[in-house]
XYZ file of C-alpha atoms in Angstrom:
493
model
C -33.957 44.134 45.320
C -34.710 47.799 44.873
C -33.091 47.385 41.095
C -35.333 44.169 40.415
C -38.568 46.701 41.445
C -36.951 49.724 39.052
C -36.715 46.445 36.248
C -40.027 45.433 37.345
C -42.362 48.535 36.741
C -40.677 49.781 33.796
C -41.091 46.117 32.391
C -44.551 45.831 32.735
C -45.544 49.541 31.820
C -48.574 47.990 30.346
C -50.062 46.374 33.141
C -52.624 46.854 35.815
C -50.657 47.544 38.998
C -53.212 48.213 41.906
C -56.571 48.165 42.043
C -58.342 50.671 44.522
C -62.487 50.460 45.181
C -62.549 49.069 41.825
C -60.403 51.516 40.312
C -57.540 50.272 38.131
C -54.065 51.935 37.717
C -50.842 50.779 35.538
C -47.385 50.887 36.240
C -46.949 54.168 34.224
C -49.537 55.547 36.365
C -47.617 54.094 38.952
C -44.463 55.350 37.796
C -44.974 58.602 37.463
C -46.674 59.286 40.873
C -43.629 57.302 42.237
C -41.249 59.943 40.287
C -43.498 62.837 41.382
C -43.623 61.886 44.778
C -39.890 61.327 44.798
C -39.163 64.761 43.026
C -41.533 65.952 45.983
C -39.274 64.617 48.878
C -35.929 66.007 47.191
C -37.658 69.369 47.950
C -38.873 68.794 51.350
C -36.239 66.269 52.981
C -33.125 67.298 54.864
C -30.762 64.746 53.321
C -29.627 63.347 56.367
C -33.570 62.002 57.425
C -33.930 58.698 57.115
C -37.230 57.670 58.535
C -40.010 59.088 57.271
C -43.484 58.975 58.124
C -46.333 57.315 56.457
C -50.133 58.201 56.679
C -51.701 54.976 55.757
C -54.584 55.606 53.447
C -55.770 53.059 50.910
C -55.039 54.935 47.671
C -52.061 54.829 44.897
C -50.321 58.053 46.348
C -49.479 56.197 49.298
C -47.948 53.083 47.761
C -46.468 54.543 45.253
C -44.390 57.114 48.533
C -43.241 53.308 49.737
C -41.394 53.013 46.611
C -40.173 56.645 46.343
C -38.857 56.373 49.468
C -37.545 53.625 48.913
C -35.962 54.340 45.870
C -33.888 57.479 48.051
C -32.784 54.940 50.732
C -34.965 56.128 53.046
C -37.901 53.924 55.400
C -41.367 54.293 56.106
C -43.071 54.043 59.363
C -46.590 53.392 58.893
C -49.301 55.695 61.055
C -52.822 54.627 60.864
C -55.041 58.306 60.921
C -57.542 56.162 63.242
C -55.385 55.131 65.378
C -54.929 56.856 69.010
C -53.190 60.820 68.639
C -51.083 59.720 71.883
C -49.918 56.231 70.455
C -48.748 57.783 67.388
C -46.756 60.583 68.599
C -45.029 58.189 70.448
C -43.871 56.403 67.739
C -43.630 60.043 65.811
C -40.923 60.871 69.106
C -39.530 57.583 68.825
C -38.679 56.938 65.629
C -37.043 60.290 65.157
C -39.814 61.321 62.303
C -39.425 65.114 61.392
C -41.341 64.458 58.132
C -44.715 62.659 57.433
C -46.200 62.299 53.945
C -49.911 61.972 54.022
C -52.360 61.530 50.725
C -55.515 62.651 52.547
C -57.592 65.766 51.372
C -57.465 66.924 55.165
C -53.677 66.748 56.191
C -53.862 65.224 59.424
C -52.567 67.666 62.575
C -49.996 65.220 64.448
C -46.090 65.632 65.909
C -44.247 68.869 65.172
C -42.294 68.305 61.875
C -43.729 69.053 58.614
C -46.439 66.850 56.690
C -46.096 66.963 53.153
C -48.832 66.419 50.733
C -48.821 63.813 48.412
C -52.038 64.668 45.932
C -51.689 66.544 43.263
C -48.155 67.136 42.708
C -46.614 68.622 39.555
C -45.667 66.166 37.133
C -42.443 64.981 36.556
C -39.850 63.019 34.119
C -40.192 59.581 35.173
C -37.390 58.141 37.313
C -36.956 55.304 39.183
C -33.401 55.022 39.008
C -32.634 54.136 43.156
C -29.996 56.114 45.064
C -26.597 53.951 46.366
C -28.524 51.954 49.277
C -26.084 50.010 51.715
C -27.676 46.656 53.011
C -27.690 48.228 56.392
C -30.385 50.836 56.114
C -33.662 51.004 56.879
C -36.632 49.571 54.675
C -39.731 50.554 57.232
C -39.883 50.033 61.106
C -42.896 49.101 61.908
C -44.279 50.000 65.927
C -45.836 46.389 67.667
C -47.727 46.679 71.048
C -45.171 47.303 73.883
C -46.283 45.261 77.244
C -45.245 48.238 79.090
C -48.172 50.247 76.476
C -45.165 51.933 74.759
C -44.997 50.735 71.399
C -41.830 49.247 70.229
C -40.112 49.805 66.979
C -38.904 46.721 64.616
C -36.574 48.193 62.382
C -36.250 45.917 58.872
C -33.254 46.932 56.435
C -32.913 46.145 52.707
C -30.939 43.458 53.531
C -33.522 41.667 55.767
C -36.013 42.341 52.841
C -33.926 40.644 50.470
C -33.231 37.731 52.234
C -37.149 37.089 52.778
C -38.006 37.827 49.325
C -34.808 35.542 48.066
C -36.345 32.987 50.731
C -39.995 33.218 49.012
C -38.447 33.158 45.467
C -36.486 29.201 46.741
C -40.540 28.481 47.762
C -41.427 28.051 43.948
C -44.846 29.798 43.834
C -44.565 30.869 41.149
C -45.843 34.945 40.234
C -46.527 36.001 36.705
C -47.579 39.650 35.484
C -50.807 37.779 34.877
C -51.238 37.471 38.336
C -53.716 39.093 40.617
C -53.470 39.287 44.134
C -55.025 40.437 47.392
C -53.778 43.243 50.037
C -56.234 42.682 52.545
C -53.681 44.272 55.565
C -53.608 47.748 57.129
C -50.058 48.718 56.131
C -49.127 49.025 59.450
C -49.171 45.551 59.824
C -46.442 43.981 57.918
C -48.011 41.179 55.988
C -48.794 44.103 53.937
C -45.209 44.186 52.325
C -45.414 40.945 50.867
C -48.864 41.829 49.869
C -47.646 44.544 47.652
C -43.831 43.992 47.123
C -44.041 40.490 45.941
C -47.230 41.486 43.002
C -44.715 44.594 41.838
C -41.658 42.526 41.673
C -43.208 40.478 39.371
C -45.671 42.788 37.073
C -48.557 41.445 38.904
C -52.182 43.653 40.685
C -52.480 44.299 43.511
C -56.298 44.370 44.974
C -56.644 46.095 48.220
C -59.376 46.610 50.523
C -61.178 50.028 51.282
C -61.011 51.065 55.101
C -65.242 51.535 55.282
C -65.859 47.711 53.791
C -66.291 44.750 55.558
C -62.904 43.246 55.029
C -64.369 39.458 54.812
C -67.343 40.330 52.778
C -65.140 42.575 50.549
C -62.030 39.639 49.672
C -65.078 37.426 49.027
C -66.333 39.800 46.135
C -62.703 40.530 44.971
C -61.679 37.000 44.347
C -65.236 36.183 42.818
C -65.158 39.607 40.652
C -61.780 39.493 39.443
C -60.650 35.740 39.321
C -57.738 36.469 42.166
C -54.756 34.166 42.046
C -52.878 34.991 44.945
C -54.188 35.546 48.240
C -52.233 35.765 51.921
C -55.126 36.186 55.009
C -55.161 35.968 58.447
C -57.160 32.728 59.084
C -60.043 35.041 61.184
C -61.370 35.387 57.959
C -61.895 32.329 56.971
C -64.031 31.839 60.097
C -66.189 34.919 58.755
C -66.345 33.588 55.259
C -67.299 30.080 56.719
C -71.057 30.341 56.325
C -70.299 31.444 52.200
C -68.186 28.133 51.550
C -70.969 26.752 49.527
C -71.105 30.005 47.788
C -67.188 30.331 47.315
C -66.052 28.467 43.774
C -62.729 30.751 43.028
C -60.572 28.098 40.759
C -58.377 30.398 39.240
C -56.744 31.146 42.680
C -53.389 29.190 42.719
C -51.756 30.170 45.647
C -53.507 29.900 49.437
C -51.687 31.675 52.058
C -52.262 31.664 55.815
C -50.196 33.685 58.936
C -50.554 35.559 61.999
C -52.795 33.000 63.908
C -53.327 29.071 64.274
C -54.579 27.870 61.284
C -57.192 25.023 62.008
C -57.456 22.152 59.980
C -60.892 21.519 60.187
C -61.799 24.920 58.798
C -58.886 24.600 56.046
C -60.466 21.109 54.647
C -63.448 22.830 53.957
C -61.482 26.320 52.371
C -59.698 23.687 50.046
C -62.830 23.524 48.479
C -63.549 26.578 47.608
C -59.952 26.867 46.014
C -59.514 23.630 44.008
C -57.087 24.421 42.112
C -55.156 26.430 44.887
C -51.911 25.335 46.989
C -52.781 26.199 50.628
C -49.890 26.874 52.744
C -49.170 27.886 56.554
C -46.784 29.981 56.822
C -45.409 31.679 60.106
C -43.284 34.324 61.273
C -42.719 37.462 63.674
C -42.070 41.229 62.537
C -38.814 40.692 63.803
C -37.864 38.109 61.347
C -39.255 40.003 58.066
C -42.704 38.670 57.164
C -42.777 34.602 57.630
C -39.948 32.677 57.947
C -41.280 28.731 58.179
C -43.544 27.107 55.634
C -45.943 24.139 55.159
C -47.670 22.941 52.785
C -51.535 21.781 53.183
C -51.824 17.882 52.294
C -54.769 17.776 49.557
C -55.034 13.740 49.986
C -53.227 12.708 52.670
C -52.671 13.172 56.696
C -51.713 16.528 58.025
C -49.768 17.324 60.610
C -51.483 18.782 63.590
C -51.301 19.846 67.296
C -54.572 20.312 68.795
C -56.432 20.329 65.717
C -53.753 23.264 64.282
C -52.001 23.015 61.123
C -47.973 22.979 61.340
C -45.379 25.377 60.483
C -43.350 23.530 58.813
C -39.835 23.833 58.235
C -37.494 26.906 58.212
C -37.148 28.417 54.886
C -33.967 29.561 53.119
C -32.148 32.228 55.653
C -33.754 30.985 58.827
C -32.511 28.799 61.403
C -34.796 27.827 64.026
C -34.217 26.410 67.599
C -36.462 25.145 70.329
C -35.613 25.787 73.834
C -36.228 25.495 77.541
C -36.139 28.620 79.952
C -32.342 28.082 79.896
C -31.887 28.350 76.518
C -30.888 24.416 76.022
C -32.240 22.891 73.378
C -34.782 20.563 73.957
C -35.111 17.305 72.173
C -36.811 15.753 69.188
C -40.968 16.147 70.248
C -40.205 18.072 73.461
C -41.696 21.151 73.949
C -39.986 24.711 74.193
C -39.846 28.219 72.868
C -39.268 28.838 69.338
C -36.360 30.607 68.503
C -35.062 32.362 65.481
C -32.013 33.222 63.368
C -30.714 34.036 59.680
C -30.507 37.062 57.307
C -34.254 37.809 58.070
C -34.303 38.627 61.560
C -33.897 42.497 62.872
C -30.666 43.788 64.012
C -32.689 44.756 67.613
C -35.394 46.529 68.605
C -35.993 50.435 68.156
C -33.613 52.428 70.449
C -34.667 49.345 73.248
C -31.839 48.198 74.616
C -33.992 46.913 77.697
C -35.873 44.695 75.011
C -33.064 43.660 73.423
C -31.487 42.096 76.188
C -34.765 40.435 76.980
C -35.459 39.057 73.334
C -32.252 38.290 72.136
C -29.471 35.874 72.953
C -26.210 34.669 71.675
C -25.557 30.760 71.560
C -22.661 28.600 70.313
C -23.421 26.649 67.036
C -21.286 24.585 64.982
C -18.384 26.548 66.725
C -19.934 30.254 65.598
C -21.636 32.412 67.490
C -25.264 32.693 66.368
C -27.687 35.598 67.320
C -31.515 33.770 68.312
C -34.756 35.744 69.079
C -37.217 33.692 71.523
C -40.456 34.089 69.746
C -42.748 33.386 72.792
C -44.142 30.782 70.854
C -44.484 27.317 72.597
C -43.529 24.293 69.752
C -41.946 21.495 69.173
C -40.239 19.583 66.334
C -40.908 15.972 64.894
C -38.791 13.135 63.494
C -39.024 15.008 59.846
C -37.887 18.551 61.080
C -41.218 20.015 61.064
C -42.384 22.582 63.554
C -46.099 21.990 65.647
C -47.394 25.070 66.986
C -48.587 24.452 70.388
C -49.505 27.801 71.536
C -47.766 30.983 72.703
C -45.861 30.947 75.603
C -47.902 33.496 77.706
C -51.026 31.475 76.400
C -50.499 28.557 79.326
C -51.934 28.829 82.052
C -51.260 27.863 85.751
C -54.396 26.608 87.726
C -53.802 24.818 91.164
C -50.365 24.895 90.080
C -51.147 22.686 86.874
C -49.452 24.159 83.520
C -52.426 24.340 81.036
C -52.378 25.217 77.293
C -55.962 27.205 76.647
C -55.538 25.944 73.108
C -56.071 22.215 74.445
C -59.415 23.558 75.945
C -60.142 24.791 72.751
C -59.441 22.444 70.498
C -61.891 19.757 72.452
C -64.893 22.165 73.020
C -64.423 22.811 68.719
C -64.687 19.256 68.152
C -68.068 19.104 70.243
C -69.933 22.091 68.947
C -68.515 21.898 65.153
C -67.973 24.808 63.472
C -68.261 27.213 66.167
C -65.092 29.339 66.826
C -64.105 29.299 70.143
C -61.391 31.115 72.686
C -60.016 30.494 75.901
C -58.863 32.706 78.497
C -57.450 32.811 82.070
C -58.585 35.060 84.451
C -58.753 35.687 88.097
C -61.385 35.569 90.363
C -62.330 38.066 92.805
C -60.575 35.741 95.628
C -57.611 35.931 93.147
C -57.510 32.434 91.965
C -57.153 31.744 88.561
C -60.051 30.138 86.563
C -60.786 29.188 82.703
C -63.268 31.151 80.814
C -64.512 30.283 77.303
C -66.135 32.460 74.881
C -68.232 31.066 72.278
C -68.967 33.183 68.903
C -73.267 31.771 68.859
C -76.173 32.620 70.021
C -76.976 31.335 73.736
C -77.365 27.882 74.128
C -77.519 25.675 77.195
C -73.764 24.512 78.270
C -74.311 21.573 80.291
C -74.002 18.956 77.972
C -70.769 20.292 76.531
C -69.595 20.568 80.179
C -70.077 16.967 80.398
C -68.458 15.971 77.353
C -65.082 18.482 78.646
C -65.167 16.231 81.951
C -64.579 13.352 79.705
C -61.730 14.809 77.755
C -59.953 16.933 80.013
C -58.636 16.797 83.893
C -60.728 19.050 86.209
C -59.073 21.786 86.766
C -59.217 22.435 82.990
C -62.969 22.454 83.061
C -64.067 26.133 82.020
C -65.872 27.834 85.088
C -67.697 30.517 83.015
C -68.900 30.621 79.675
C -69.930 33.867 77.803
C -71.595 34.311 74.346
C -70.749 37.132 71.960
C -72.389 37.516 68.413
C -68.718 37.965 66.615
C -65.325 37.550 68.196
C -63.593 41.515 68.077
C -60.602 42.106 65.456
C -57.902 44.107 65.820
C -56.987 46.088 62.815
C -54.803 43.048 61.256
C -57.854 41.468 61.099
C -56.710 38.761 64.047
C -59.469 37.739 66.928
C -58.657 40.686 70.007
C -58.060 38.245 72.473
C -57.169 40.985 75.246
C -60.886 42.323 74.472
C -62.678 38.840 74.923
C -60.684 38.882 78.216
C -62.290 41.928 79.528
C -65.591 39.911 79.552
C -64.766 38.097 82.623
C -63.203 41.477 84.426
């Protein structure tokens, strides 16, 4: 893979490469803050460091350090300057980082090892010949939210990389150098990497988004501005770009990608319009098994396949083998209802220095006589008669009330149907008598709730009749752009 990037750039010289705040750069611009940057690092590295920080600031200098450091067999680990000083020295401490390369006029003050500046560097002979790189080491390890509010590292080698991006390649969407496609992720999330890696594999520009725009408003002027072709979002944004579909006429974009959250159909009937010409696709997967791993395809003129109103998965894609199981790790049987669970060249060797969470997340289970390594997902699905996974909700989204299980997203999907159009989450809480109750939060202005109340008592079984009801003018996102469910849940605390 890292030869097909070195083949890549110096192939397509030429080209527009990233786009920054409407600023445009080539690949020989590209290149040759790559080779500086990489000339940089054989200064200021001790040889034997192999994970290397990242500040994550939306400019040229720190893409183009992805790729030097790549191209030395060495990883990134993404820090976001905004995010908490405490939260990122632990990931500083735990990932071992002694070096941090930061593009920012102001180098930020954080851990004890050196930061190195990026800007301005003296220019160099362009070189992107790559060091010998093993399949075994380390592409980026990227820190998720830890339940214990230590975050825990997902270490992703070259090997995992090349097995998702072999995996997209067997997809057929196809990506040209005349392609122009959206970043709209915070690189510490990592839908970013096919948001970048997959453009400069093939030649193609990469648009991102500036940290002090409104992301929604800001991909809306991007793919209207410069005809984009190829876009991946979280589907949050399509609930913020909602009230522009009439507005919205983008048919040069060929490729529709969704991930990270439930895709609704409802919302993606109307998107199709806006992107005529565009295949839409759901696709799904956890850090821990590179990127996405499952894929379906949006039916333009026929039924779709749905759970609740949510789009399916899909099927497992090239190096993936997926599993549904019951809390015994049996698996369950055609249209049953388990956890998802995951295996193939794309899933992680095991988290960060967590042996704890390894234990907990991983499991060994006989297969066609071999031995085969799963991660449980915490994702609640099953599988129909043609292989294809429904997404019913995640695990820890059900809900016990008066000893009932309930899945929140069947709440959901029923009070969307009534009040079209506006987004909608559920949450359990407990009461101050510490019983647990259903609370709904509505993205609208204050309306009176009785009526929908009524209709719910029609649908659902009592106990899954929402006791309190709040309003909020937009639903919270974190910094991947998803809804902040933990927030919404502090409105009933």
């Amino acid at each position: 893979m890292i030869f097909n990037i070195q083949k890549s750039i110096e192939n397509n010289m030429a080209n527009n490469a990233f786009c920054f705040n409407h600023v445009h750069y080539t690949y020989k611009e590209f290149a040759q803050v790559i080779s500086d940057v990489r000339s940089e690092l054989r200064n200021s590295l001790n040889e034997k460091e192999k994970t290397i920080g990242l500040i994550t600031n939306d400019d040229v200098y720190t893409y183009a350090s992805i790729i030097a450091l790549w191209l030395e067999g060495k990883a990134y680990v993404p820090i976001h300057p905004d995010f908490p000083k405490e939260r990122n020295e632990m990931v500083i401490e735990q990932a071992e980082i002694m070096t941090i390369l930061d593009s920012s006029k102001e180098l930020t003050n954080i851990g004890n090892g050196q930061v190195v500046s990026t800007l301005d560097l003296e220019k160099t002979t362009i070189d992107l010949t790559p060091v010998e790189i093993s399949d075994n080491d380390l592409a980026y390890i990227f820190f998720t939210s830890g339940t214990t509010g230590t975050p825990k590292g997902v270490p992703i080698s070259f090997k995992n990389l090349a097995s998702f991006i072999d995996a997209f390649e067997d997809l057929n969407y196809v990506i040209t150098n005349d392609d122009k496609c959206l970043q709209m992720f915070e690189l510490t999330f990592d839908l970013s990497v096919i948001s970048y890696l997959v453009p400069i594999l093939n030649g193609a520009c990469v648009y991102t988004i500036p940290k002090e725009e409104i992301k929604y408003s800001y991909i809306f002027e991007l793919m209207e501005d410069y005809e984009l072709t190829f876009a991946l979002m979280v589907p949050s944004i399509l609930h913020y770009l909602r009230p522009y579909f009439d507005e919205i006429d983008c048919p040069k974009m060929r490729y529709s990608l969704f991930c990270g959250e439930a895709l609704p159909l409802d919302v993606t009937d109307e998107w199709s319009k806006c992107v005529p010409n565009a295949t839409i696709a759901n696709v799904y997967g956890p850090t821990e098994c590179t990127i996405f791993c499952t894929e379906y395809t949006y039916n333009r003129i026929g039924e779709n396949k749905t759970h609740n109103g949510v789009l399916a998965i899909g099927k497992d894609m090239s190096h993936t083998r997926t599993i549904v199981v019951d809390e015994n790790n049996n698996e369950v049987n055609q249209g049953e209802e388990g956890e998802l669970c995951l295996s193939g060249g794309q899933l992680t060797n095991g988290y960060w220095k967590n042996e704890a969470k390894n234990k907990e997340a991983f499991f060994d289970k006989v297969l066609d006589n071999d031995i085969i390594r799963f991660y449980r997902t915490g994702d609640l699905c099953s599988v129909d008669e043609d292989g294809d996974i429904l997404y019913l909700g995640r695990v820890d989204f059900q809900a016990k009330i008066q000893g009932f299980r309930v899945e929140l997203s069947e709440i959901e999907h029923h009070t969307k149907a009534e009040l079209n159009k506006i987004n909608v989450v559920a949450r359990a809480f407990i009461n101050n008598i510490h019983n647990t109750e259903i609370g709904l939060i509505l993205e609208t202005a204050e309306f009176d709730t009785k009526p929908l109340i009524e209709v719910l008592k029609t649908k659902l079984p009592h106990y899954m009749i929402p006791t309190q009801i709040k309003f909020v003018k937009n639903f919270p996102l974190n910094t991947n752009g998803k809804i902040d469910r933990k927030k919404l849940k502090e409105l009933f605390e």
